[in-house]
Structures are given as structure tokens and as C-alpha cells.
Coordinates of C-alpha atoms in Angstrom, one line a residue:
M5 CA -49.5 -75.8 11.0
N6 CA -46.2 -75.3 11.9
Q7 CA -45.2 -73.7 14.8
I8 CA -45.0 -70.1 14.1
Q9 CA -48.1 -70.5 12.5
L10 CA -49.2 -71.6 15.9
A11 CA -47.8 -69.2 17.6
N12 CA -49.0 -66.7 15.4
I13 CA -52.9 -67.7 16.0
I14 CA -51.8 -67.6 20.1
L15 CA -50.5 -64.1 19.8
Q16 CA -53.3 -63.0 17.8
Q17 CA -56.0 -64.2 20.2
S18 CA -54.5 -63.4 22.6
S19 CA -56.3 -60.2 24.8
E20 CA -53.0 -58.5 25.9
P21 CA -50.7 -56.3 23.4
H22 CA -47.5 -58.2 22.1
W23 CA -45.9 -56.2 19.6
M24 CA -41.8 -56.4 18.0
V25 CA -40.0 -53.2 17.2
D26 CA -36.7 -52.8 15.0
S27 CA -33.2 -51.3 15.7
N28 CA -35.3 -48.1 14.0
Y29 CA -37.7 -47.7 16.0
H30 CA -40.3 -49.2 13.2
L31 CA -43.5 -51.2 14.6
V32 CA -42.3 -54.7 12.9
Y33 CA -45.5 -56.8 14.0
A34 CA -48.5 -56.1 16.4
N35 CA -51.4 -58.7 17.7
N36 CA -54.8 -57.5 17.4
A37 CA -54.7 -56.4 20.9
F38 CA -52.5 -53.6 20.4
Q39 CA -54.8 -51.7 18.5
S40 CA -57.0 -51.4 21.4
F41 CA -53.9 -51.3 23.4
T42 CA -52.9 -47.6 21.4
M43 CA -56.4 -46.5 21.5
K44 CA -56.0 -45.1 17.9
G45 CA -59.0 -46.2 16.7
G46 CA -57.6 -47.1 13.7
E47 CA -55.3 -50.3 11.2
K48 CA -52.1 -51.2 13.1
Q49 CA -49.4 -49.0 11.9
L50 CA -46.7 -51.7 10.7
N51 CA -43.4 -50.3 9.1
K52 CA -43.9 -47.3 11.3
I53 CA -42.2 -45.2 14.1
V54 CA -43.4 -47.0 17.2
F55 CA -44.4 -44.3 19.8
L56 CA -47.8 -44.0 20.5
G57 CA -49.7 -40.9 19.8
N58 CA -51.6 -40.5 22.8
I59 CA -49.5 -40.4 25.1
S60 CA -47.1 -37.6 26.4
K61 CA -43.7 -36.2 25.0
D62 CA -41.7 -37.4 28.6
H63 CA -43.5 -40.8 28.0
K64 CA -42.2 -41.5 24.6
R65 CA -38.3 -40.0 25.1
S66 CA -39.1 -43.0 28.6
W67 CA -40.4 -45.3 26.3
R68 CA -37.0 -44.9 23.8
T69 CA -35.0 -44.9 26.1
C70 CA -36.0 -48.8 27.2
Y71 CA -35.7 -49.6 23.7
D72 CA -32.4 -48.7 23.8
R73 CA -31.7 -50.2 26.8
A74 CA -33.6 -53.7 24.9
L75 CA -31.6 -53.2 21.9
N76 CA -28.4 -53.3 24.2
G77 CA -29.6 -56.0 25.9
E78 CA -31.1 -55.5 28.5
R79 CA -34.2 -56.9 29.7
V80 CA -37.0 -53.6 30.6
V81 CA -39.9 -53.7 32.9
I82 CA -42.0 -50.5 33.7
E83 CA -45.3 -49.5 33.9
E84 CA -47.4 -47.0 32.4
Q85 CA -50.9 -45.1 32.9
F86 CA -52.8 -44.3 29.9
E87 CA -55.8 -41.8 30.0
N88 CA -59.2 -43.5 27.9
K89 CA -60.5 -39.5 27.6
K90 CA -63.9 -41.1 25.9
I91 CA -64.9 -43.2 28.1
N92 CA -63.1 -41.1 30.9
E93 CA -60.8 -44.1 32.6
T94 CA -57.2 -45.2 33.4
H95 CA -55.3 -47.7 33.0
Y96 CA -52.6 -49.5 33.7
Y97 CA -50.2 -52.0 32.2
Q98 CA -47.0 -53.4 33.1
I99 CA -44.8 -53.7 29.8
T100 CA -42.1 -56.0 29.4
F101 CA -39.4 -55.4 26.7
E102 CA -37.5 -58.5 25.7
P103 CA -34.1 -58.2 23.4
I104 CA -34.3 -60.0 20.8
T105 CA -30.5 -61.5 19.4
N106 CA -29.7 -63.3 16.4
G107 CA -27.6 -65.5 17.9
E108 CA -24.4 -63.7 17.3
N109 CA -24.5 -61.4 20.5
K110 CA -26.1 -58.9 18.2
Y111 CA -29.8 -57.4 19.0
F112 CA -32.0 -56.3 16.3
A113 CA -34.9 -56.4 17.1
V114 CA -37.2 -55.8 20.6
A115 CA -40.1 -58.0 21.8
C116 CA -42.7 -56.0 23.7
H117 CA -45.9 -57.5 25.9
A118 CA -48.4 -55.4 27.6
K119 CA -50.2 -56.4 31.3
E120 CA -52.8 -55.0 32.1
I121 CA -52.8 -54.2 36.0
S122 CA -55.9 -52.4 36.8
L123 CA -58.0 -53.7 39.2
A124 CA -61.4 -55.1 38.7
E125 CA -64.3 -52.4 38.1
S126 CA -66.0 -54.3 41.1
N127 CA -62.5 -53.5 43.4
L128 CA -62.1 -50.6 41.8
V129 CA -63.8 -48.8 44.4
A130 CA -62.5 -50.2 47.1
K131 CA -59.1 -50.2 46.2
D132 CA -58.9 -46.3 44.9
R133 CA -57.7 -44.8 48.4
H134 CA -54.8 -47.4 47.7
I135 CA -53.8 -46.8 43.6
I136 CA -54.3 -44.0 43.0
P137 CA -52.3 -41.9 45.6
Q138 CA -49.6 -44.6 44.1
R139 CA -50.0 -43.2 41.0
T140 CA -50.3 -40.1 42.1
K141 CA -46.6 -40.8 43.7
E142 CA -45.0 -41.8 40.7
K143 CA -46.6 -38.6 38.9
E144 CA -44.9 -36.1 42.1
L145 CA -41.3 -38.6 42.0
N146 CA -41.2 -37.6 38.2
N147 CA -41.7 -34.1 38.5
L148 CA -39.7 -33.3 40.8
F149 CA -36.7 -35.7 39.1
E150 CA -37.4 -32.9 36.2
T151 CA -37.6 -29.7 38.7
I152 CA -34.7 -30.4 40.8
P153 CA -31.8 -27.4 39.5
G154 CA -28.7 -29.9 39.9
I155 CA -28.3 -32.4 37.3
L156 CA -30.0 -35.9 38.1
C157 CA -28.8 -39.2 36.5
L158 CA -29.2 -43.1 36.5
T159 CA -27.2 -44.9 35.6
D160 CA -25.7 -48.5 35.8
F161 CA -22.4 -49.8 37.2
S162 CA -20.7 -49.7 33.9
G163 CA -21.7 -46.0 33.9
R164 CA -24.5 -46.0 31.4
I165 CA -26.4 -43.4 30.9
L166 CA -30.3 -44.7 31.8
K167 CA -32.1 -41.1 32.8
I168 CA -30.7 -37.4 33.2
N169 CA -33.0 -34.2 34.2
K170 CA -33.3 -31.4 32.0
A171 CA -31.1 -29.5 34.0
G172 CA -28.2 -31.9 34.2
C173 CA -29.0 -31.1 29.7
S174 CA -28.8 -27.3 30.0
L175 CA -25.6 -27.1 32.3
L176 CA -23.9 -29.6 30.1
G177 CA -25.2 -28.0 26.8
Y178 CA -26.1 -31.6 25.5
K179 CA -29.8 -32.8 24.4
E180 CA -31.4 -36.0 26.4
E181 CA -30.6 -37.8 23.7
D182 CA -27.1 -37.4 23.6
F183 CA -26.6 -38.7 26.5
L184 CA -28.8 -42.2 27.1
Q185 CA -26.8 -45.5 26.6
E186 CA -23.9 -43.1 26.4
N187 CA -21.1 -43.9 29.0
L188 CA -20.4 -40.7 31.4
S189 CA -16.6 -41.4 30.2
K190 CA -17.4 -39.2 27.0
F191 CA -17.9 -36.3 28.8
I192 CA -15.1 -36.1 31.5
Y193 CA -12.8 -33.7 30.6
P194 CA -9.6 -36.8 30.7
D195 CA -7.5 -35.3 33.6
D196 CA -10.1 -37.0 35.7
L197 CA -11.0 -39.7 34.1
D198 CA -9.3 -42.3 35.8
N199 CA -9.9 -40.5 39.5
T200 CA -13.6 -41.0 38.7
T201 CA -13.3 -44.6 37.5
K202 CA -11.5 -45.1 41.2
E203 CA -14.4 -43.5 42.7
L204 CA -17.1 -45.4 40.7
S205 CA -15.6 -49.0 41.5
R206 CA -16.0 -48.3 45.3
L207 CA -19.6 -48.7 43.9
E208 CA -18.7 -51.6 42.6
A209 CA -16.7 -52.8 45.5
G210 CA -19.8 -52.9 47.4
E211 CA -19.8 -49.1 49.0
T212 CA -23.4 -47.9 49.1
I213 CA -22.6 -44.1 49.2
V214 CA -19.6 -41.9 46.9
K215 CA -19.2 -38.2 46.6
F216 CA -16.3 -37.4 44.9
E217 CA -15.5 -34.1 42.2
N218 CA -14.6 -33.7 39.0
R219 CA -15.0 -31.4 35.5
Y220 CA -17.0 -32.0 32.6
L221 CA -17.1 -30.6 29.1
T222 CA -19.8 -28.9 28.2
K223 CA -20.8 -29.3 24.5
R224 CA -18.9 -25.7 23.1
G225 CA -16.0 -26.8 25.2
D226 CA -16.5 -25.1 28.5
I227 CA -15.0 -26.8 31.8
T228 CA -17.7 -27.3 34.1
W229 CA -16.7 -28.6 38.1
L230 CA -19.5 -30.7 39.4
S231 CA -19.4 -32.2 43.0
W232 CA -21.4 -35.5 42.9
Y233 CA -23.3 -37.6 45.3
C234 CA -23.7 -41.4 44.2
N235 CA -26.1 -43.9 45.9
A236 CA -25.6 -47.3 44.6
D237 CA -28.5 -49.7 44.2
S238 CA -26.8 -53.6 43.6
N239 CA -30.2 -55.5 43.5
E240 CA -32.0 -53.2 40.5
G241 CA -28.3 -52.8 38.9
V242 CA -28.1 -49.0 39.0
I243 CA -26.6 -45.8 40.3
T244 CA -28.5 -42.8 41.4
A245 CA -26.2 -39.7 40.8
T246 CA -26.9 -36.1 41.6
A247 CA -24.5 -33.1 40.7
K248 CA -24.4 -29.7 41.7
D249 CA -22.4 -27.0 39.6
I250 CA -19.6 -25.6 41.7
T251 CA -17.6 -24.0 38.7
E252 CA -17.8 -20.8 40.4
E253 CA -17.1 -21.5 43.9
K254 CA -14.3 -23.2 42.5
K255 CA -12.6 -19.8 41.1
L256 CA -13.6 -18.0 44.2
K257 CA -11.2 -20.8 46.2
Q258 CA -8.6 -20.7 44.0
L259 CA -8.4 -16.9 43.9
N260 CA -8.8 -16.4 47.5
K261 CA -5.8 -19.4 47.7
Q262 CA -4.1 -16.8 45.6
A263 CA -4.7 -14.0 47.7
S264 CA -3.9 -15.9 50.8
N265 CA -0.7 -17.0 49.5
L266 CA 0.0 -13.6 48.3
A267 CA -0.3 -11.8 51.6
K268 CA 1.0 -14.3 53.3
V269 CA -2.9 -15.3 55.1
G270 CA -4.4 -18.6 56.1
S271 CA -7.9 -19.5 58.3
W272 CA -8.3 -21.2 61.3
E273 CA -11.4 -21.6 63.8
Y274 CA -11.3 -23.2 66.9
D275 CA -14.3 -24.7 68.2
L276 CA -15.1 -24.3 72.0
I277 CA -17.6 -26.6 72.3
K278 CA -15.4 -30.1 70.7
D279 CA -12.3 -28.3 71.5
D280 CA -11.4 -28.5 68.4
L281 CA -8.9 -26.0 66.6
F282 CA -8.5 -26.1 62.4
W283 CA -5.9 -25.0 60.7
S284 CA -5.5 -24.0 56.9
D285 CA -2.7 -25.5 54.6
E286 CA -1.6 -21.7 54.5
V287 CA -1.5 -21.7 58.6
H288 CA 0.2 -25.3 58.7
R289 CA 2.5 -23.5 56.0
L290 CA 3.7 -20.7 58.5
H291 CA 4.5 -23.6 61.0
E292 CA 5.8 -25.6 58.4
T293 CA 3.8 -28.6 59.7
D294 CA 2.4 -31.3 57.7
P295 CA -1.8 -30.9 57.3
S296 CA -1.5 -35.0 57.3
T297 CA 0.0 -35.7 60.2
F298 CA -0.1 -32.8 63.0
V299 CA -3.3 -32.2 64.6
P300 CA -3.4 -28.4 65.8
S301 CA -4.3 -27.5 69.5
V302 CA -4.5 -24.6 71.4
E303 CA -1.7 -25.9 74.1
R304 CA 0.8 -27.2 71.1
A305 CA -0.5 -23.8 68.7
I306 CA 1.0 -21.5 71.6
D307 CA 4.4 -23.8 71.9
F308 CA 4.9 -22.1 68.7
Y309 CA 5.6 -18.5 70.2
K310 CA 8.8 -17.4 71.0
E311 CA 9.4 -17.9 74.6
E312 CA 9.4 -14.3 75.8
H313 CA 6.2 -14.3 73.8
K314 CA 4.4 -17.5 75.2
S315 CA 2.9 -15.6 78.2
F316 CA 1.4 -12.5 76.6
V317 CA -0.1 -14.8 73.8
S318 CA -1.5 -17.0 76.5
D319 CA -3.3 -14.1 78.7
V320 CA -4.8 -12.8 75.5
I321 CA -6.0 -15.9 74.1
F322 CA -7.7 -17.5 77.2
K323 CA -8.8 -13.9 77.9
A324 CA -10.6 -13.8 75.0
I325 CA -12.1 -17.6 75.0
K326 CA -13.5 -16.8 78.4
E327 CA -15.2 -13.3 77.5
G328 CA -15.6 -14.0 73.8
G329 CA -14.3 -10.7 73.0
Y330 CA -12.4 -10.3 69.8
L331 CA -8.6 -11.5 69.4
D332 CA -5.6 -8.8 67.3
Y333 CA -2.3 -9.1 68.8
E334 CA 1.5 -10.1 67.2
A335 CA 3.8 -11.7 68.0
A336 CA 6.9 -14.0 67.3
I337 CA 6.9 -17.7 66.3
I338 CA 9.9 -20.6 65.9
S339 CA 8.9 -22.6 63.1
K340 CA 9.3 -26.6 63.3
S341 CA 13.1 -25.5 61.4
K342 CA 13.7 -22.5 63.9
K343 CA 13.1 -19.8 61.6
E344 CA 11.6 -17.1 63.8
K345 CA 8.2 -15.2 62.0
W346 CA 6.6 -12.6 63.0
I347 CA 2.5 -12.9 62.9
R348 CA -0.9 -11.1 63.0
V349 CA -3.6 -12.9 64.8
I350 CA -7.2 -11.6 64.1
A351 CA -10.5 -13.4 65.0
S352 CA -14.0 -12.6 65.7
P353 CA -16.6 -15.0 68.4
E354 CA -19.4 -16.8 67.5
Y355 CA -22.5 -17.3 69.9
V356 CA -25.1 -19.2 70.7
E357 CA -28.1 -18.5 72.9
G358 CA -25.3 -15.6 74.3
K359 CA -22.5 -18.1 74.6
C360 CA -19.7 -18.0 72.6
V361 CA -19.5 -21.3 71.3
K362 CA -16.3 -20.6 68.0
F363 CA -13.6 -18.8 67.3
I364 CA -12.8 -17.6 63.3
G365 CA -10.3 -15.9 62.2
S366 CA -6.9 -14.9 60.4
F367 CA -3.3 -15.7 60.8
Q368 CA -1.1 -13.4 59.0
D369 CA 2.6 -13.9 58.1
I370 CA 4.1 -10.4 58.8
T371 CA 7.7 -10.9 59.0
D372 CA 8.7 -8.6 56.1
L373 CA 6.4 -5.7 57.1
K374 CA 7.6 -6.0 60.6
E375 CA 11.6 -6.0 59.6
A376 CA 10.7 -3.1 57.1
N377 CA 9.2 -1.2 60.1
V378 CA 12.4 -1.9 62.0
R379 CA 14.8 -0.5 59.5
L380 CA 12.4 2.6 59.1
Q381 CA 12.6 3.1 62.0
S382 CA 16.5 2.3 63.0
L383 CA 16.7 4.7 59.5
S384 CA 14.6 7.8 61.3
D385 CA 15.9 7.7 64.7
N386 CA 19.2 7.8 63.5
I387 CA 19.0 10.8 60.7
P388 CA 20.2 14.2 62.4
G389 CA 17.2 15.6 62.4
V390 CA 13.3 14.7 63.1
V391 CA 11.2 12.7 61.1
F392 CA 7.1 13.6 61.5
Q393 CA 3.9 13.2 60.2
Y394 CA 2.0 16.6 60.6
L395 CA -1.8 16.7 59.9
L396 CA -4.1 19.4 58.6
L397 CA -7.4 18.2 59.6
P398 CA -10.9 20.1 57.5
D399 CA -11.4 22.5 60.7
G400 CA -8.8 23.6 60.9
T401 CA -7.0 22.0 63.6
D402 CA -3.8 20.4 63.3
E403 CA -1.6 17.6 65.2
F404 CA 1.3 15.1 65.0
R405 CA 0.7 11.8 63.8
Y406 CA 4.3 10.4 64.1
V407 CA 7.2 11.9 65.4
S408 CA 10.6 10.1 65.5
K409 CA 13.2 9.7 68.8
G410 CA 14.9 12.5 67.0
S411 CA 12.4 15.1 68.2
K412 CA 15.0 15.3 71.8
R413 CA 17.7 16.6 69.7
I414 CA 16.1 19.1 67.0
W415 CA 12.8 20.5 69.6
S416 CA 14.4 19.2 73.0
Y417 CA 11.3 17.3 73.6
T418 CA 10.4 13.5 73.6
P419 CA 8.2 12.4 70.9
E420 CA 5.4 11.8 73.6
E421 CA 5.6 15.4 74.7
V422 CA 5.2 17.2 71.2
M423 CA 2.3 14.7 70.1
N424 CA 0.7 15.8 73.3
D425 CA 1.4 19.4 72.8
L426 CA 2.2 20.7 69.4
D427 CA 1.9 24.1 70.4
L428 CA 5.7 23.5 72.6
V429 CA 6.9 23.6 68.8
W430 CA 4.9 26.2 67.4
D431 CA 6.2 28.1 70.0
Q432 CA 10.1 27.8 69.6
I433 CA 9.0 28.9 65.8
K434 CA 7.3 31.7 67.1
A435 CA 10.5 32.6 69.7
G436 CA 13.0 32.3 66.2
G437 CA 11.1 35.1 64.7
D438 CA 9.9 33.1 61.5
L439 CA 6.3 31.7 62.6
E440 CA 4.3 33.6 60.1
A441 CA 6.5 32.5 57.1
V442 CA 6.7 29.3 58.0
K443 CA 2.8 29.2 58.0
K444 CA 2.7 31.0 54.8
S445 CA 5.3 28.2 53.1
I446 CA 3.0 25.8 54.2
E447 CA -0.5 27.3 52.5
E448 CA 2.3 27.8 49.3
S449 CA 2.8 24.3 49.3
I450 CA -1.1 23.1 49.8
E451 CA -2.0 25.7 47.6
N452 CA 0.1 24.5 45.0
M453 CA 0.2 21.0 45.6
T454 CA 4.3 21.1 45.3
Q455 CA 7.1 20.1 48.0
W456 CA 6.9 22.2 51.6
S457 CA 10.9 23.3 52.2
I458 CA 11.7 26.7 54.1
Q459 CA 14.7 27.3 56.2
Y460 CA 14.0 29.1 59.7
R461 CA 15.0 29.7 63.4
I462 CA 14.0 28.6 66.4
L463 CA 14.5 29.4 69.7
R464 CA 15.1 26.1 72.2
P465 CA 13.8 26.1 75.3
D466 CA 17.6 26.3 77.1
G467 CA 17.6 29.8 75.3
E468 CA 20.0 28.3 72.0
K469 CA 19.3 29.5 69.0
R470 CA 18.8 27.0 65.9
I471 CA 18.6 27.1 62.3
I472 CA 15.9 24.0 60.8
Q473 CA 15.9 23.1 57.5
G474 CA 12.3 22.2 57.3
S475 CA 11.0 19.4 54.1
G476 CA 7.5 17.5 53.6
I477 CA 5.4 16.2 51.0
P478 CA 1.4 17.0 51.2
K479 CA -1.0 14.1 50.9
F480 CA -4.2 14.8 50.5
G481 CA -7.1 12.4 51.4
S482 CA -10.6 12.0 50.7
D483 CA -12.0 13.2 53.6
G484 CA -10.2 16.4 53.1
T485 CA -7.1 16.0 55.3
I486 CA -3.4 16.9 54.6
L487 CA -0.8 14.8 55.8
F488 CA 2.5 15.8 55.5
N489 CA 5.3 13.4 55.0
S490 CA 8.1 16.2 56.7
V491 CA 12.0 15.9 57.9
A492 CA 13.7 19.0 60.2
L493 CA 17.3 19.6 59.8
D494 CA 19.3 21.0 62.5
V495 CA 21.9 23.2 59.5
T496 CA 22.8 25.7 62.8
E497 CA 26.5 24.6 61.5
Q498 CA 25.5 25.1 57.8
A499 CA 24.7 28.2 57.7
K500 CA 27.5 29.5 60.3
N501 CA 30.0 28.0 57.7
E502 CA 28.0 29.7 55.2
E503 CA 28.4 32.9 56.4
L504 CA 32.3 32.1 57.4
L505 CA 32.1 31.0 53.8
K506 CA 30.5 34.3 52.6
D507 CA 33.1 36.6 54.8
L508 CA 36.5 34.1 53.7
N509 CA 35.1 35.3 49.8
Q510 CA 34.8 38.9 50.6
Q511 CA 39.0 38.9 51.9
L512 CA 39.8 37.0 49.2
K513 CA 38.5 39.1 46.6
K514 CA 40.8 42.4 49.1
H515 CA 43.7 40.7 48.9
T516 CA 43.4 39.3 44.9
F517 CA 43.0 43.2 44.3
E518 CA 45.9 44.3 46.1
L519 CA 47.9 41.8 44.9
E520 CA 47.2 42.7 41.4
H521 CA 48.1 46.0 42.5
S522 CA 51.5 44.5 43.6
N523 CA 52.0 42.5 40.6
E524 CA 51.8 45.7 38.6
K525 CA 54.2 47.6 40.3
L526 CA 56.2 45.0 40.8
R527 CA 55.8 44.4 36.8
E528 CA 57.1 48.2 36.4
I529 CA 60.6 47.8 38.9
A530 CA 61.1 45.1 36.9
W531 CA 60.6 46.7 33.8
T532 CA 62.9 49.7 35.4
Q533 CA 65.5 47.9 36.6
S534 CA 65.7 46.3 33.5
H535 CA 66.7 49.2 31.4
I536 CA 68.5 51.0 34.7
V537 CA 70.8 48.0 34.5
R538 CA 71.1 46.9 31.1
T539 CA 72.1 50.7 29.7
P540 CA 75.8 50.7 31.7
L541 CA 76.4 47.5 30.6
S542 CA 75.5 48.2 26.7
R543 CA 78.2 50.8 27.0
I544 CA 80.6 48.7 28.4
L545 CA 80.3 46.3 25.6
G546 CA 80.6 49.0 23.5
I547 CA 83.8 50.5 24.6
I548 CA 85.0 46.8 24.9
N549 CA 83.9 46.2 20.7
L550 CA 85.9 49.9 20.4
L551 CA 88.9 48.2 22.0
E552 CA 89.0 44.8 20.2
N553 CA 89.1 47.2 16.6
K554 CA 92.8 48.8 18.4
E555 CA 95.7 47.1 15.9
D556 CA 98.1 48.4 18.8
L557 CA 97.1 47.0 22.1
S558 CA 98.8 44.7 24.0
K559 CA 98.7 40.8 24.5
D560 CA 98.0 41.7 28.0
L561 CA 95.8 44.8 27.6
L562 CA 93.4 42.2 24.8
A563 CA 93.8 39.5 27.5
W564 CA 92.0 41.6 30.0
L565 CA 89.9 43.0 27.1
D566 CA 88.5 39.6 26.6
H567 CA 88.0 38.4 30.4
L568 CA 85.6 41.9 30.7
K569 CA 83.9 40.8 28.1
K570 CA 83.4 37.7 29.3
S571 CA 82.2 38.7 32.4
T572 CA 79.8 41.6 30.7
Q573 CA 77.8 39.1 28.8
E574 CA 77.2 37.0 32.1
L575 CA 76.1 39.9 34.2
D576 CA 73.7 40.3 30.8
D577 CA 72.6 37.1 31.0
I578 CA 71.8 37.1 33.9
V579 CA 69.9 40.3 34.2
K580 CA 67.7 38.5 31.0
K581 CA 67.0 35.6 33.1
I582 CA 65.7 37.7 35.8
I583 CA 63.2 39.7 33.7
K584 CA 61.9 36.7 32.4
E585 CA 61.4 35.5 35.1
A586 CA 59.8 38.3 37.0
N587 CA 57.2 38.7 33.5
D588 CA 56.4 34.8 34.1
F589 CA 55.6 35.0 37.5
I590 CA 52.7 38.2 36.9
K591 CA 51.3 36.3 33.8
E592 CA 50.8 33.0 36.5
E593 CA 50.4 34.8 39.8
P594 CA 46.4 36.2 39.2
N595 CA 45.6 32.2 38.7

């Protein structure tokens, strides 16, 4: 009898189940005790799938994991319980899964051994109070494992997944068998792989607890952010890891960061109990400090304020701390690079048992807004008129919402005076005689939703009459209010100039008529004079022509006639020139 036959006899006669499974989970060997162990009541199912029919689906999944671990070279020991419903008994076994190699470090089968660890019946009642709670606890822990909403898994130190709960599978979109024996790196977002490996290496270096965040790719290809909490057991060689889905939280943080950057708003928190001041990255950016090296405090924060604002800010802050009131103020700070920035600080107190213990607030850069307001104020204060906001309320009352410094020039009252008493303006319009016309123009602007524009007269307190050009655009509020953003300009001198221009136009028309009449007379005179002057000249020229034709005239007489002819022609040319220039002048003068 050789050693193999002897070993087979020993195994067959053993009261403890022994069996062997190949890499396809087929039963390739089983002793006689295995049949009793399986409680099938039939023959051994050689060359068939080994998974037992009388255990739960979860146990089958667990056993398959054990076979996989053994096929990868790991010795696995577990404890299981089996219910024999026919005799109403529960048996407990310690099951060992031993990897079998072919000598080339390749594992092709698993040798399994089940050892019953149930107590003898005589001791069962006495020990029942200890055993049953232990088994119940195991069952409860398994239920807890599966009902935890986040990811809960076991891995070895190489990152290989040994067990994962249903929530983890559901979150990432895979089945449990897709995870088992796979390495976590297969599912990690590529850009986060190096950082994840670095974090897990801390566990190998001896740390027991590690927290970190990374991204995973779901089966659908979506990116999921997970926050991990890992606990290492170096004795067992396993890592227990839990993960929470923080994808939406990350998105909200990113949106909040973008919004904060656009609005230039940061957050801050001051713990009065610990005297600890926290600044967000945006607050550090506004001060131009390094979050990694600069530790803020109330005193150091106040030091950033402009010198003339420090006292005011200190009083406001310490008063709020003392009284537990709200903070809301505007002031200028000088950043680390000596840039002046206007900021607005808002904060709300938190109370514990009636005592203020913390302030939580915002810190906003309002420099651009301040500069725009200064430019607008300068513009409104320097235009030759008054800029104002006229508000009509649903109950029919009215008021000034804003009035520029120009009110002193237009209405002889300061902005504060007319805002406190609107009748100071209405009385001037009434005294000027145009009150009804102004009110009607406002009503038409509201009714037609068009620009308000009217020229009206006022009588100022000093008795001076002025002419005002009013213009505005109505804005209709959802609460029934109507706000006119308006301007009133003093156009008195312009109106006077327009009247003067009108008078000048009338005089010009009169002078034009007189000039046209004069031109007509001149034309008649020129025509008359030209004919009167040219008639005798024509006669003289005719006589000279007759004398020139006489043959008996002396040489001296001919010489004088020639001289007389030239002079007469010169005179005729002069008369023609005068007539031409007179006609040209008459033609050009009307233009």
C-alpha cells in the first residue's frame, strides 16, 4: 500500500469533512464525512459546483471569496454555522482553506477541512448563554455590514478587495464579484492614483488610521468623490475601510468657491471660548497673506485696517463681542503689498445657554463698488442741476429717496432739508404756476410707461423765478411702488437765450425785407442811370463816326477827334463796369 492509498483511507475514515476544489469551483475530492457535513442526504457531487445548497446566498458569496483568496495563495480560516432543521440543531464549524500549488508558485486547487466546534450536548445548555450571544453578535455584525449606507469593505495591504457591502456595489455600479480579488487601483480615477497609493502606504508604515479623499470611476464612467476612513490591523493583515459619497458636497463647494471668487466674498469665524480666529482662503487672498504660514488673530486683523479706521473698527468689534450683537460695517484695509481695499464685514453671533460663544460671518471686497459710488457721487454733485430719486408709494404718498448736493443750487435747500420735507419743492413749483402741469406729466409718464420730461417754472424763496427742465425714467416695483430716477436742470439762461434768438430772428426777417426792397430800388436806379448816361455817349460816338468819314478835315481836327473818340470809349467802358458790378451785387445780396 503506497502513501497515497494510506492517506486516502485515513481521510475516508476521518469523522471530519475533507474536500478539494479546483480553480473552477468543482468538487474534485470528498471523504465520507463530507456527505454528512453537507446534509444533502445523497451521494457526493463530484465534478460539480461545490457551493452547498443548504446555506444562504450571502454565505455562498462568502465561501466563494474564501476559495478565491486561497487560489491566490492565502490560507483562509473562517467559522460557519449550519442549521439541521430535521432535528432542530445548529452546528458550528471552523473551516480551513489551504492553497495547493503545483511547485511553480501557481495555485490550481484548494484543500478544505471542516472541524466541528460545537460543544458537547452535555455542556451545551450550560454554555448556551455564551455561545448563542456570540453567534447572534456575528449575525448582527453581518447585517450591520450590509445595511451601512456608505461603502464598507475589507482589503489587504496591497489594495486587493476581500469583501465589500451592497451599498458600495450599488454606488459604483458593479456586482460584488466584479470587486472581489481585484485591486482598488482598477477603479480609482487615474489622476488620483498616486495620491491614494501614498495615503495607503502610511498604513504599511505603521499608522493605524488614515483619512483621505479621492475620485472613483463608476461602471457608467461617471466620476464619484469618496471620503475614506481606513483602519489597519497589521496582525490580521487587513484594512477595514469606510467611504462616504461626497460628490454633491464637492460640487457645492466648487460652486460656492466660484461664486465667492466672483463676488470677492470670503468667510471667517471667531471662537470666543478658544480665542481662535479662522479665515477662509478668500479672506487671506484679500489681505495677501499665506494661509499656510499666517495665523490670524483679532489684534492682527485690526492691524490691517487703515490708520484712521482702526479706532472705529476696534470699537465695533469689541462692542459686538461684549454684547453679542450683529456685526455690519465698512472700512478700508491696507494689504500686505500696501494696496488699499474697501471691505464690508458682516457676522452673526452664536449662543450657548444664553452666552455668545462664536461669530460666523463674511468678508467682502467692495473696492470696485466704492470707487463706482465715488465716481457717481462726483458726477451727480458736479452737473449743473440736481440728481434725485422720487418715490411714489401705493398709498399715494411720495418722498425723495436720494437727492444730490445740486439741490442747493436749484431749490436753495440742502439735500437733507428737501428729503425731510418734500413740500419745500412742491411749494416752489406751485408758486411758479406749473404745479398741475408737472403732476399731469408724471401721471402720463406712469400711465404710458414712458420717460418723464417737462419744462416748468419755480419761484425760489429769494423771490427769483427760474425755469427748470425735469427728466426721469420710472421704475415699477413688484410691491406697487414707482421710483423715478430723475434730474432737474436750471435752463433759465437757455430759455432767455432762446427768447432773444426769437427776437433776433424777427428783426432779421424785417431787415431782410427792407434790404430786398432797397435792392429793387438800386436795380431800377442802375438801369435808369445806365440808359441816361449811355444815350449822350452814343450820340457823341455817332457824331465822331460821321466826322471821320469827311475827307476835307484838317489833320489837327482829326487828331482831336481821335482823342475824343478814345475818351468817349473809356467812359463807355466805365459805365458798363458800374452796371455789371451793380447787377452782381444785387444777385449776391439776398444770400
